[in-house]
Coordinates of C-alpha atoms in Angstrom, one line a residue:
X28 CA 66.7 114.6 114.6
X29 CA 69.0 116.5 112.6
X30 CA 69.5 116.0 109.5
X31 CA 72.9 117.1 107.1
X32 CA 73.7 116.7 103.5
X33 CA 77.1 116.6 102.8
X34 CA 79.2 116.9 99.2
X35 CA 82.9 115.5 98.9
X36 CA 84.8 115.9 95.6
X37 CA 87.0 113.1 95.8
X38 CA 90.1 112.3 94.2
X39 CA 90.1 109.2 92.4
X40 CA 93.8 107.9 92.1
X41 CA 94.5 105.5 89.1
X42 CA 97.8 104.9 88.1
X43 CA 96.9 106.0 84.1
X44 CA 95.2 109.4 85.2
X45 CA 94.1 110.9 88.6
X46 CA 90.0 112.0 88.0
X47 CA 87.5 114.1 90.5
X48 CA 84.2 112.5 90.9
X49 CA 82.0 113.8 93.4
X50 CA 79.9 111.8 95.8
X51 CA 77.3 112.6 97.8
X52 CA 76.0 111.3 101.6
X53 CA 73.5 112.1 104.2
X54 CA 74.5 112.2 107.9
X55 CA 71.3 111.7 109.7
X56 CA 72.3 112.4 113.7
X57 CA 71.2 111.0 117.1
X58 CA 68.7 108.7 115.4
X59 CA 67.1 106.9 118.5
X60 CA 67.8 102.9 118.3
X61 CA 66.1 102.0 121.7
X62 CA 63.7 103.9 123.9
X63 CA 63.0 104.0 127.5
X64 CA 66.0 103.3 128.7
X65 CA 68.0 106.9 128.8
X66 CA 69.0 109.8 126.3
X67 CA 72.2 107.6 125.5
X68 CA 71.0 105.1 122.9
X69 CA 71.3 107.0 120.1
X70 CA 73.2 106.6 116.8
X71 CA 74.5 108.5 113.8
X72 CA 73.8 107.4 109.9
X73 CA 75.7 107.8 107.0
X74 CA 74.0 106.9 103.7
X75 CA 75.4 107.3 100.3
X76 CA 73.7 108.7 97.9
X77 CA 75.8 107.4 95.0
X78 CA 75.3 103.7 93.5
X79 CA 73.0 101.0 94.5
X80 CA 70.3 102.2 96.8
X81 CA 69.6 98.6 97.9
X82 CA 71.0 95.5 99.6
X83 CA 73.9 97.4 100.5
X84 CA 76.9 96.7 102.8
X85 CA 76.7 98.2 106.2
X86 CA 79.2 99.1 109.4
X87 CA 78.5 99.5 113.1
X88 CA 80.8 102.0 114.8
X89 CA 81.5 101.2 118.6
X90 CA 83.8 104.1 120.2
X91 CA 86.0 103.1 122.9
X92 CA 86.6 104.8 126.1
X93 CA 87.2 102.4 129.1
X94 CA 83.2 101.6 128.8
X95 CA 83.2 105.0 131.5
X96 CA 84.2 107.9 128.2
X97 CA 84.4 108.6 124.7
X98 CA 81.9 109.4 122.0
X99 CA 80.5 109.0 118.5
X100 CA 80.5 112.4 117.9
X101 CA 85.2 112.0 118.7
X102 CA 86.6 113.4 116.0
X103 CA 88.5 109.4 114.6
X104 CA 85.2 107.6 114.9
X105 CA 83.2 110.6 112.9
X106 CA 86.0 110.6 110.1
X107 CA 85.9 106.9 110.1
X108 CA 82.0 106.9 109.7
X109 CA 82.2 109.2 106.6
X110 CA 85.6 107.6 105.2
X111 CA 83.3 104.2 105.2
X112 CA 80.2 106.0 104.1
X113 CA 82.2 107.3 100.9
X114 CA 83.5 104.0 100.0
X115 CA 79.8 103.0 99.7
X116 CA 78.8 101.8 103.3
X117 CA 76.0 102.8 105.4
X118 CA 77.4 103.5 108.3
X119 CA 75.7 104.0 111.7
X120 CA 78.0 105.1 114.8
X121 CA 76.6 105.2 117.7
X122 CA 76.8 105.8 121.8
X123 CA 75.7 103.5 123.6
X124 CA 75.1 103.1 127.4
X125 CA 78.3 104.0 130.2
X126 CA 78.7 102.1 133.6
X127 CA 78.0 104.9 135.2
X128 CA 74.9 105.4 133.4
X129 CA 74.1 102.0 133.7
X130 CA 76.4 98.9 135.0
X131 CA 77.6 96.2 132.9
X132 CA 76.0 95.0 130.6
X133 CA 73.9 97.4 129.9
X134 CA 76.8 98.6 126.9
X135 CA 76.8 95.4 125.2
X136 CA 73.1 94.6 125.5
X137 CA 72.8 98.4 123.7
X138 CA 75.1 97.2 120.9
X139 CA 73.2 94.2 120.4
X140 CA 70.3 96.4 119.9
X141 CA 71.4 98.5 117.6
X142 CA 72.9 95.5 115.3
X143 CA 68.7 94.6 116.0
X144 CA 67.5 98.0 114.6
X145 CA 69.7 97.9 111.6
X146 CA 68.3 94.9 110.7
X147 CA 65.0 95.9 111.3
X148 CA 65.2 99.3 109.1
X149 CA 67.4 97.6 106.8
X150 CA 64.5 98.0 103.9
X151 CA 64.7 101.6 104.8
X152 CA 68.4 102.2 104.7
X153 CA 68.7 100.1 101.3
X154 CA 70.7 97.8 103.5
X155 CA 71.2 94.0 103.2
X156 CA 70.9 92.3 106.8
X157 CA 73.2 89.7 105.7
X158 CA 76.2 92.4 105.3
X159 CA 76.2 93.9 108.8
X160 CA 79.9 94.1 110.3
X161 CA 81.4 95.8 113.1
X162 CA 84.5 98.2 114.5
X163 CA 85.7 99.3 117.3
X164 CA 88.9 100.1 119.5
X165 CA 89.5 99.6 122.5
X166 CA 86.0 98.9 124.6
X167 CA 84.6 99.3 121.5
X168 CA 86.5 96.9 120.2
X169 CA 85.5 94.5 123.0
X170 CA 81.8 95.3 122.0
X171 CA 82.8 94.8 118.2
X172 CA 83.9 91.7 119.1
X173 CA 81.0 90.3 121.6
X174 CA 78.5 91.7 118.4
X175 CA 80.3 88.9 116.4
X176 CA 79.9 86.5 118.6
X177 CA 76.6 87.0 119.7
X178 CA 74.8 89.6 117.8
X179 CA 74.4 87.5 114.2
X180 CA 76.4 90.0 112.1
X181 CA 78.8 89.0 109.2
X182 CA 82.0 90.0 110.7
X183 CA 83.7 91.8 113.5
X184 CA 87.1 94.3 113.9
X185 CA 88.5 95.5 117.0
X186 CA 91.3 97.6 117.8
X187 CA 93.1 97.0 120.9
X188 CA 90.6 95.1 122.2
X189 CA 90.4 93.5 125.8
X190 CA 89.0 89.9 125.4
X191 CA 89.4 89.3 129.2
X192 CA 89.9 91.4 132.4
X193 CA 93.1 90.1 133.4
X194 CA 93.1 90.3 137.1
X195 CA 90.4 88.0 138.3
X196 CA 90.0 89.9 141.8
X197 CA 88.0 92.2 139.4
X198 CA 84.0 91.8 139.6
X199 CA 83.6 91.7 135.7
X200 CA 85.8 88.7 136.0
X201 CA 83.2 86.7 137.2
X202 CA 80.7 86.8 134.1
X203 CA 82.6 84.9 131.1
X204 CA 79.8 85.9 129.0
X205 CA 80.5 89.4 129.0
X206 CA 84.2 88.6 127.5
X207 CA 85.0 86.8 124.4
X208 CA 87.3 84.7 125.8
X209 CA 84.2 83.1 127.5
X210 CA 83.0 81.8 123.3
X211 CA 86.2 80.1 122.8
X212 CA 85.1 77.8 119.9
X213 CA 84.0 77.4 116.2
X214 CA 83.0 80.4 114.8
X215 CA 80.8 81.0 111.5
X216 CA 82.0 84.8 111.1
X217 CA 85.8 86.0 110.6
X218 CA 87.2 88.2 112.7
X219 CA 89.8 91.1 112.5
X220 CA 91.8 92.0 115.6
X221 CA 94.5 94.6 115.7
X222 CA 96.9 95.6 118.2
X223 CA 100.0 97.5 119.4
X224 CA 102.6 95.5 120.7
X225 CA 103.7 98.0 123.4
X226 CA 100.4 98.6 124.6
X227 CA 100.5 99.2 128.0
X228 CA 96.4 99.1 128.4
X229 CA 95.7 95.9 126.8
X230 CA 98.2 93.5 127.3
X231 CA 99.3 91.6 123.6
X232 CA 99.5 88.6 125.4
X233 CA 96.0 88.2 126.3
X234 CA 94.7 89.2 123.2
X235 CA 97.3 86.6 121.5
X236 CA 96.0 83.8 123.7
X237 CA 92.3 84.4 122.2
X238 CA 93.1 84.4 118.9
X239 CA 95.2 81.5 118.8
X240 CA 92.5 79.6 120.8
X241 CA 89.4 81.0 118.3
X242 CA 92.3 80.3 114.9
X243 CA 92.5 76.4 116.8
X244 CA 89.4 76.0 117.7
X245 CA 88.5 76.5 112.9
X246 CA 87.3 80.2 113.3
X247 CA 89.1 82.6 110.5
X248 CA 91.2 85.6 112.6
X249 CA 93.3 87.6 111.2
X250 CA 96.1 89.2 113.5
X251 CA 98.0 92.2 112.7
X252 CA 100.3 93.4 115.3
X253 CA 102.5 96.3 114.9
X254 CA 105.0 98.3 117.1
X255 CA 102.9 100.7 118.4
X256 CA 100.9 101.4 122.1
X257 CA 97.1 101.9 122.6
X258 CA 96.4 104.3 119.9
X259 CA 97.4 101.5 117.0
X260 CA 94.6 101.3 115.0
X261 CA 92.4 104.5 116.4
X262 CA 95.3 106.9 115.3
X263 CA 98.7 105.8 115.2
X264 CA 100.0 103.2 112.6
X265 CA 97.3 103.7 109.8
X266 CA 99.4 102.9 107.4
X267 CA 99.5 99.4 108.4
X268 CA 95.9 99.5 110.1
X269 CA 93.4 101.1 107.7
X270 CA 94.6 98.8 104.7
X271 CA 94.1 96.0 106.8
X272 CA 90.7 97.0 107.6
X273 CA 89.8 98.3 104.2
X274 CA 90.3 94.7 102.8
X275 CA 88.7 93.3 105.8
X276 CA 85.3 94.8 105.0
X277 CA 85.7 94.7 101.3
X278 CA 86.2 90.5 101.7
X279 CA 83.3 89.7 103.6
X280 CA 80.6 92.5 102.8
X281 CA 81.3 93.6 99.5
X282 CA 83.1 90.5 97.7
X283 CA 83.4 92.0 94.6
X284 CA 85.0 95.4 95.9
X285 CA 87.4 96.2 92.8
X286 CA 89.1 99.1 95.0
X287 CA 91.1 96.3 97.1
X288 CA 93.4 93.6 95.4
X289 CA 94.0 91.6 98.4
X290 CA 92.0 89.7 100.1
X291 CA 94.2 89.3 103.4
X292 CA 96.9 91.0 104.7
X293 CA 99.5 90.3 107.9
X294 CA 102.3 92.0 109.4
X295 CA 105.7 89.9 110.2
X296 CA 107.5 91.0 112.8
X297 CA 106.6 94.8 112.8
X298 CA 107.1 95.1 109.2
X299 CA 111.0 93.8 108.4
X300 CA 114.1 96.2 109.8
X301 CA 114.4 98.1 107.0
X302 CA 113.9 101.4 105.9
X303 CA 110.2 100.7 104.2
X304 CA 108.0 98.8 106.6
X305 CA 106.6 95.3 104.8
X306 CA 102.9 93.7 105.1
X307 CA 102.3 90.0 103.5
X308 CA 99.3 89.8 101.5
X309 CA 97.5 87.5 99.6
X310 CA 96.2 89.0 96.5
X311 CA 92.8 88.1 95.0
X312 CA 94.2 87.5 91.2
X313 CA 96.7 85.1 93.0
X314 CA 95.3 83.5 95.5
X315 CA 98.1 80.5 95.8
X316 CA 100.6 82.8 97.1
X317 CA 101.9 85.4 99.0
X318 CA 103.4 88.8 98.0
X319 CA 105.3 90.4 100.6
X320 CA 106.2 94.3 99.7
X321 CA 106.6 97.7 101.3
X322 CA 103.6 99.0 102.6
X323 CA 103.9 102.4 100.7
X324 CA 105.7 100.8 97.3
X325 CA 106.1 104.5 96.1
X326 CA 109.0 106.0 99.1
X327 CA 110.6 102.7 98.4
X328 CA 110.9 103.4 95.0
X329 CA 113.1 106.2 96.2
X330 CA 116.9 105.1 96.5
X331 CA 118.1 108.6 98.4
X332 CA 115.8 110.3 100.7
X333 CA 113.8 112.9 99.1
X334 CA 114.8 116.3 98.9
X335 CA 112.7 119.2 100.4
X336 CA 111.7 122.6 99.7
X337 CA 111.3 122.1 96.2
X338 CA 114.6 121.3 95.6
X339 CA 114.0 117.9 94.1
X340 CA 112.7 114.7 93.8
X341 CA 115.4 112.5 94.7
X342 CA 116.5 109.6 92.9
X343 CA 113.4 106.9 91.9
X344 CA 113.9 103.3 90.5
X345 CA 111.3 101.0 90.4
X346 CA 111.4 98.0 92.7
X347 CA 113.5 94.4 92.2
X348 CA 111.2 90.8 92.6
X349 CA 112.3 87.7 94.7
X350 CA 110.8 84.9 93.0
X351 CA 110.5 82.6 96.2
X352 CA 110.3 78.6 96.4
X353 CA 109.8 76.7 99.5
X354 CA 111.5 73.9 101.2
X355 CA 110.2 70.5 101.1
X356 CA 108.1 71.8 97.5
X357 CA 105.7 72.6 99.9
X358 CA 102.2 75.1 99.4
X359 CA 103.3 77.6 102.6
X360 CA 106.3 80.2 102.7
X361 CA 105.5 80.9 106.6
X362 CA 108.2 79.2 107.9
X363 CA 110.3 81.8 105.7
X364 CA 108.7 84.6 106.2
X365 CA 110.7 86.6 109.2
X366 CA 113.5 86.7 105.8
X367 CA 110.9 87.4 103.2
X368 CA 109.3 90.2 105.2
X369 CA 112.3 91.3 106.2
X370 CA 113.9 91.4 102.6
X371 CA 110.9 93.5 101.4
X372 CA 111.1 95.8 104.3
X373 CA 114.6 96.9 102.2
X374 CA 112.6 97.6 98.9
X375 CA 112.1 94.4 97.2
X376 CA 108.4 92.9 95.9
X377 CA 108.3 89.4 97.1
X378 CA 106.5 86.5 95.1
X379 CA 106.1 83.7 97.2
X380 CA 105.0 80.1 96.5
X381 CA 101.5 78.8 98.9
X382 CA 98.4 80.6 100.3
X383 CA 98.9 83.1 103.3
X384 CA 98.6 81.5 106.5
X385 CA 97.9 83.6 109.8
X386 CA 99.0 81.0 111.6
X387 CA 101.1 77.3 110.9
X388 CA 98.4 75.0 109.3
X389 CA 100.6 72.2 108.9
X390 CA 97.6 69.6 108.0
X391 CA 96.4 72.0 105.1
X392 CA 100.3 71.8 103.4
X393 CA 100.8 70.2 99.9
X394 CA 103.3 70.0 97.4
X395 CA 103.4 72.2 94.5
X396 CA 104.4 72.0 91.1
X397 CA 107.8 74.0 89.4
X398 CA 105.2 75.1 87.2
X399 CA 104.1 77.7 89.8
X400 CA 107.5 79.9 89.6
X401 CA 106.0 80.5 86.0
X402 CA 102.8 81.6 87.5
X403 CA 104.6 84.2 89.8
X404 CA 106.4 85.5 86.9
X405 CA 104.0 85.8 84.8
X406 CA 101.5 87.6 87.3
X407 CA 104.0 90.2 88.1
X408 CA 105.1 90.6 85.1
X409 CA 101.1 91.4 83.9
X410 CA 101.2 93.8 87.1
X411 CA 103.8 95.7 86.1
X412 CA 102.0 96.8 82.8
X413 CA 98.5 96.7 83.8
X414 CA 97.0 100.4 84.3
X415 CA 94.8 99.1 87.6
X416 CA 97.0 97.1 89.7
X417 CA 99.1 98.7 92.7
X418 CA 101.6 97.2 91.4
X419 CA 101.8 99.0 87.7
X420 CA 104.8 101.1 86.8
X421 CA 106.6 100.2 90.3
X422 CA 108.2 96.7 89.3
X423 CA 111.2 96.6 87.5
X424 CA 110.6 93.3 85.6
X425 CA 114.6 93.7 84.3
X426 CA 115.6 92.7 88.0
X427 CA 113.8 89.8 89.0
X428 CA 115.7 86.7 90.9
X429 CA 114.6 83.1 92.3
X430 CA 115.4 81.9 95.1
X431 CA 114.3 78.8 97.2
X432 CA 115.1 76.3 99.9
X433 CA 116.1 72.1 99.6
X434 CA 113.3 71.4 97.0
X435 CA 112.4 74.9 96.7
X436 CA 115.9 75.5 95.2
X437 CA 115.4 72.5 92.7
X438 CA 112.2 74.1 91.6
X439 CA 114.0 77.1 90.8
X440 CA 116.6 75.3 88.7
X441 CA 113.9 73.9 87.3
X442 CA 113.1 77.1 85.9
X443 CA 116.6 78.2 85.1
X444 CA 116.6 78.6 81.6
X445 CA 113.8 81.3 81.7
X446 CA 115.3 84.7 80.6
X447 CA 113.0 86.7 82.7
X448 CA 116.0 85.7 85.7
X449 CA 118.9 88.0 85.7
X450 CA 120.2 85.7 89.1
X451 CA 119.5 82.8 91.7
X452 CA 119.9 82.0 95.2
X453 CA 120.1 77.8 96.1
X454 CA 119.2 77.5 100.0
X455 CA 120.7 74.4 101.6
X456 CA 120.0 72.3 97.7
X457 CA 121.8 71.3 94.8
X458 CA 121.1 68.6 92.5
X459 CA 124.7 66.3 92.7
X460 CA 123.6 63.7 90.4
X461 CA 120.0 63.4 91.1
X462 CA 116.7 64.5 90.3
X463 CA 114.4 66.2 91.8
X464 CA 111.2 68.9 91.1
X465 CA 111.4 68.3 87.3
X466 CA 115.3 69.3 87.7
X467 CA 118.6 67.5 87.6
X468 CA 122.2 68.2 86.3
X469 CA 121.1 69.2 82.9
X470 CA 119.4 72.1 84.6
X471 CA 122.2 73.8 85.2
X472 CA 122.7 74.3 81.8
X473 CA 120.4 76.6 81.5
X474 CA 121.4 79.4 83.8
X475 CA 122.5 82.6 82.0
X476 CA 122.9 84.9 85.4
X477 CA 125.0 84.5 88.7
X478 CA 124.4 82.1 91.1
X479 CA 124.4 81.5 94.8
X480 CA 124.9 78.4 96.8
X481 CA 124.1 79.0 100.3
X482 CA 124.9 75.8 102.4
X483 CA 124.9 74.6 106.4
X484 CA 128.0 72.8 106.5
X485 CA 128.7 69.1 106.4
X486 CA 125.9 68.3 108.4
X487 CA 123.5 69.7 106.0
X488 CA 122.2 67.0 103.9
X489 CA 122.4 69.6 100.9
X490 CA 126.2 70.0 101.2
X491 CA 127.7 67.2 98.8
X492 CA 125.5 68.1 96.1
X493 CA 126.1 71.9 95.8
X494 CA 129.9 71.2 96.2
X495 CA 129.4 69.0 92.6
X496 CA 127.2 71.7 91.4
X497 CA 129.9 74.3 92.0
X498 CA 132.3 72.5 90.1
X499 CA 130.2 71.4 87.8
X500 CA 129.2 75.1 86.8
X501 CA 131.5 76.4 84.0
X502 CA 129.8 79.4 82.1
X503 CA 128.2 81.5 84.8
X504 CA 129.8 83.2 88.1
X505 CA 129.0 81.2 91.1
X506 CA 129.4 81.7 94.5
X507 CA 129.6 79.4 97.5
X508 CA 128.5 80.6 100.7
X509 CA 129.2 77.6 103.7
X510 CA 127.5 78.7 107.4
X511 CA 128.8 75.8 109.2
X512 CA 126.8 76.0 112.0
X513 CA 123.4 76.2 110.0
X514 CA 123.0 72.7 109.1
X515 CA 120.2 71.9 106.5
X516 CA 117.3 74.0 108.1
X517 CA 119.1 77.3 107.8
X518 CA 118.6 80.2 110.1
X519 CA 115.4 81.4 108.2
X520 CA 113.1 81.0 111.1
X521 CA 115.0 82.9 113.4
X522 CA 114.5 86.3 113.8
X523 CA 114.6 88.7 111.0
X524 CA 115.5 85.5 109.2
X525 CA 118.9 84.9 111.0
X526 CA 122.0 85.6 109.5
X527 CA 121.7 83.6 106.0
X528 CA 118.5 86.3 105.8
X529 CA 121.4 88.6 105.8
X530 CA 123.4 86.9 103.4
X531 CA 120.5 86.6 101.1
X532 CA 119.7 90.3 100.8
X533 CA 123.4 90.9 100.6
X534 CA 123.4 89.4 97.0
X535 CA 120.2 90.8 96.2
X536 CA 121.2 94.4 96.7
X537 CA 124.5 93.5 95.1
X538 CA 122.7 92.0 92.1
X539 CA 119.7 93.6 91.7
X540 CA 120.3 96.8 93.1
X541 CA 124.3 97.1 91.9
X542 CA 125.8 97.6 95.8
X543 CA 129.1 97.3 94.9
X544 CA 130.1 97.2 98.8
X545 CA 128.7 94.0 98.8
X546 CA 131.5 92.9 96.2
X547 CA 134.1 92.6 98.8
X548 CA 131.7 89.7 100.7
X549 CA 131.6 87.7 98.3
X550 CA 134.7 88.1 96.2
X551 CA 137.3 88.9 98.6
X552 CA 136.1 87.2 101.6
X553 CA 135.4 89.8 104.0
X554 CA 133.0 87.9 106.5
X555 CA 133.7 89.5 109.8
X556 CA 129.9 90.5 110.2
X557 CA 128.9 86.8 109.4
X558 CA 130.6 84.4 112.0
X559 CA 131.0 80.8 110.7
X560 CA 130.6 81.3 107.5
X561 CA 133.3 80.8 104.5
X562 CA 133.0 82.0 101.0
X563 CA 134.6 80.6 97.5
X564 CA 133.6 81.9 94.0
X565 CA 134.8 81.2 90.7
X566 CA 133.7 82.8 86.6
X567 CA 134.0 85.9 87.7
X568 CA 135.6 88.7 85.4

């Protein structure tokens, strides 16, 4: 047994000051966690030596390899192990038994010993038995996986992992049990799976088909797909996957971790099309809705690329807020949010109304107050100033619209009169002469920015009333966008949000950002990118 001690200095990142503290851990190696049944049952730990020595959080680290190959000792499941271990885990990676060694399922029997020996030195390792969890990618993500399902730990991540053998000629085929598409069913523990959508090793589609039976069947999974082949999640796409992870752990084995603000996270539709790739997360000091924002907020700051060399910085602004209201009033923006991820993707902070959902819920939906497009402004408002948050001194709170669909948009007349809204964006709504979500005509009144009336032609039952809005308006520019094909529902569930997803960013950057080529869309009409749609305006200087 061999026995290391280890120092890192590392560097603590706040957004008032940057400090060094250094931390200690011990790397104890090839610790035996079953005898008598070959040299390969052997695991690695890493202990801090910094805070609590007691009833700590732990993770199990499963390397993949086909169940034939790989390693603990591979050079991503090593850095993992001490990445963890300095975030204030005890970490144990281990080896575990291959085919060729020993046949199926020998491997996962070995993992569900070593989950076994944790427990059992858990006194020891100043580790509480109740915060095991698990990772791995690829087989080891399988193994992850089976742990969680039958190895009585507190939660489970997998990479890539195969929760079937696709071709049923195959031998393994034959033993459900050894799969976890064999446990289909209620689950007490949450899961994390992660995967590649171009993986060519594991298909997408089977591991899509066993989280949307384990999220139907009541157990929590969280899904986070991202372009990206068999190395998302082991070394390609961090950006998206090690966050995801990170808040993962943090959640369910350290519920008070301060170093995370959310609590979930989820990717929609590889992150957006633009030029800063978007996650949607739901953020523990606002738990009621979702904030969907680039993934590194800092290059999106930056409105020309950055120069090289040493020759400059390149121009940096801080970032422009959607206030975001859905249709219906209702507690759920995931039937909007191919446009709101996509809008983000182009270096926006989105604030929308409802709890994430990794999947449609639609028996868990309720209507929500206007009251709650005070709430978002007020949150990031207090994020923009507060020294801790990610969000501090990357929100610019003098560019912040609303925006909402049918009932959403009368929630965000509602709110009109609030001067923290420097414009507004009416999806498919208008108030006509009734009243709904504590607005009505009057509201109108209170607007003191540009406005934008986007509409589905006659068929949408929105239509009449925005047309009397439009007129009615008298002391603020106003815009009225018609997609005549739309109807009421929009095109916001299409991909990307569909063309009024286009629209809708086309005011924002001409609004918020000052895109003056956008002028020319709206003020002279020139719609040959957006097919059935017409365009009238009127206040304008």
């Amino acid at each position: 047994m061999k026995i290391k001690l280890i120092m890192w200095a590392l560097l603590l990142g706040t957004a008032v000051m940057a400090q060094t503290e250094n931390r200690q851990i011990r790397v104890t190696e090839n610790v035996a966690y079953r005898t008598n049944v070959g040299p390969s049952t052997v695991l690695d730990v890493a202990e801090p030596l910094f805070g609590p020595q007691a009833n700590r959080a732990a993770i199990l680290i499963i390397h993949g390899g086909g169940w034939s190959a790989g390693s603990k000792t591979d050079q991503v499941y090593r850095s993992l192990m001490v990445d963890y271990a300095l975030k204030g885990y005890v970490v144990c990676n281990m080896n575990y038994r291959l085919v060729q060694e020993a046949p199926m399922p020998a491997c996962i029997e070995d993992v569900q010993a070593a989950v076994s020996w944790m427990k059992d030195n858990a006194r020891r390792l100043g580790i509480d038995p109740r915060r095991i969890g698990t990772y791995g990618h690829s087989a080891g993500g399988h193994l992850s996986l089976i742990a969680g399902l039958t190895a009585g730990v507190a939660c489970a991540a997998g990479g890539a992992p195969p929760t079937e053998i696709g071709n049923p000629q195959i031998p393994w085929a034959e033993h459900p049990e050894w799969w976890p598409i064999g446990y289909i069913g209620k689950s007490d523990i949450p899961f994390l799976v992660v995967q590649g959508g171009e993986d060519p090793v594991v298909k997408p589609n089977l591991t899509e088909d066993w989280v949307t039976k384990m999220q139907r069947a009541g157990t929590q999974v969280d899904y986070v797909k991202v372009h990206g082949d068999h190395g998302v999640a082991f070394d390609k796409q961090l950006e998206f996957t090690r966050p995801a992870m990170d808040a993962f752990f943090a959640r369910h084995l350290k519920h008070d971790d301060p170093t995370v603000s959310f609590a979930q996270m989820k990717v929609v539709e590889y992150g957006g099309s633009g030029p800063h790739k978007s996650i949607a997360v739901r953020e523990k000091s606002l738990p009621d809705f979702v904030v969907y924002h680039p993934v590194n907020m800092d290059a999106a700051m930056y409105t020309e690329r950055p120069a090289f060399f040493g020759q400059g910085d390149g121009k940096k602004e801080k970032l422009p807020v959607l206030i975001w209201c859905n249709g219906g009033c209702m507690d759920t923006s995931i039937g909007y949010e191919n446009m709101l991820s996509d809008v983000a993707s182009y270096g926006y902070v989105v604030v929308a109304i409802g709890e994430l959902q990794m999947m449609a819920q639609h028996e868990k939906d309720q209507h929500t107050s206007s009251s709650m497009v005070q709430k978002a402004l007020d949150w990031i408002c207090q994020q923009a100033t507060d020294p801790i948050s990610p969000y501090f001194n990357k929100i610019d709170t003098g560019r912040i619209a609303a925006a909402g669909h049918s009932c959403g948009g009368a929630q965000v007349l509602a709110n009109a009169a609030d001067p923290r809204l420097k414009t507004y964006l009416i999806l498919n709504a208008g108030m006509g002469k009734m009243t709904m979500a504590d607005a009505s005509r009057k509201s109108l009144k209170g607007l003191h920015g540009p406005i934008l009336y986007l509409v589905g032609g006659t068929n949408d039952v929105a239509w009449a009333n925005a047309q009397m809005d439009y007129k009615a308006i008298k002391h603020v520019p106003v815009v009225l966008a018609d997609n005549t094909q739309s109807g009421h529902g929009g095109t916001y569930e299409q991909p990307l949000g569909g063309l009024n997803s286009r629209m809708v960013r086309a005011w924002l950057d001409w609004q918020l950002k000052g895109k003056q080529e956008f002028e020319t869309l709206f003020l002279s009409g020139n719609l040959k990118d957006y097919p059935h749609f017409t365009v009238k305006h009127k206040n304008f200087k």
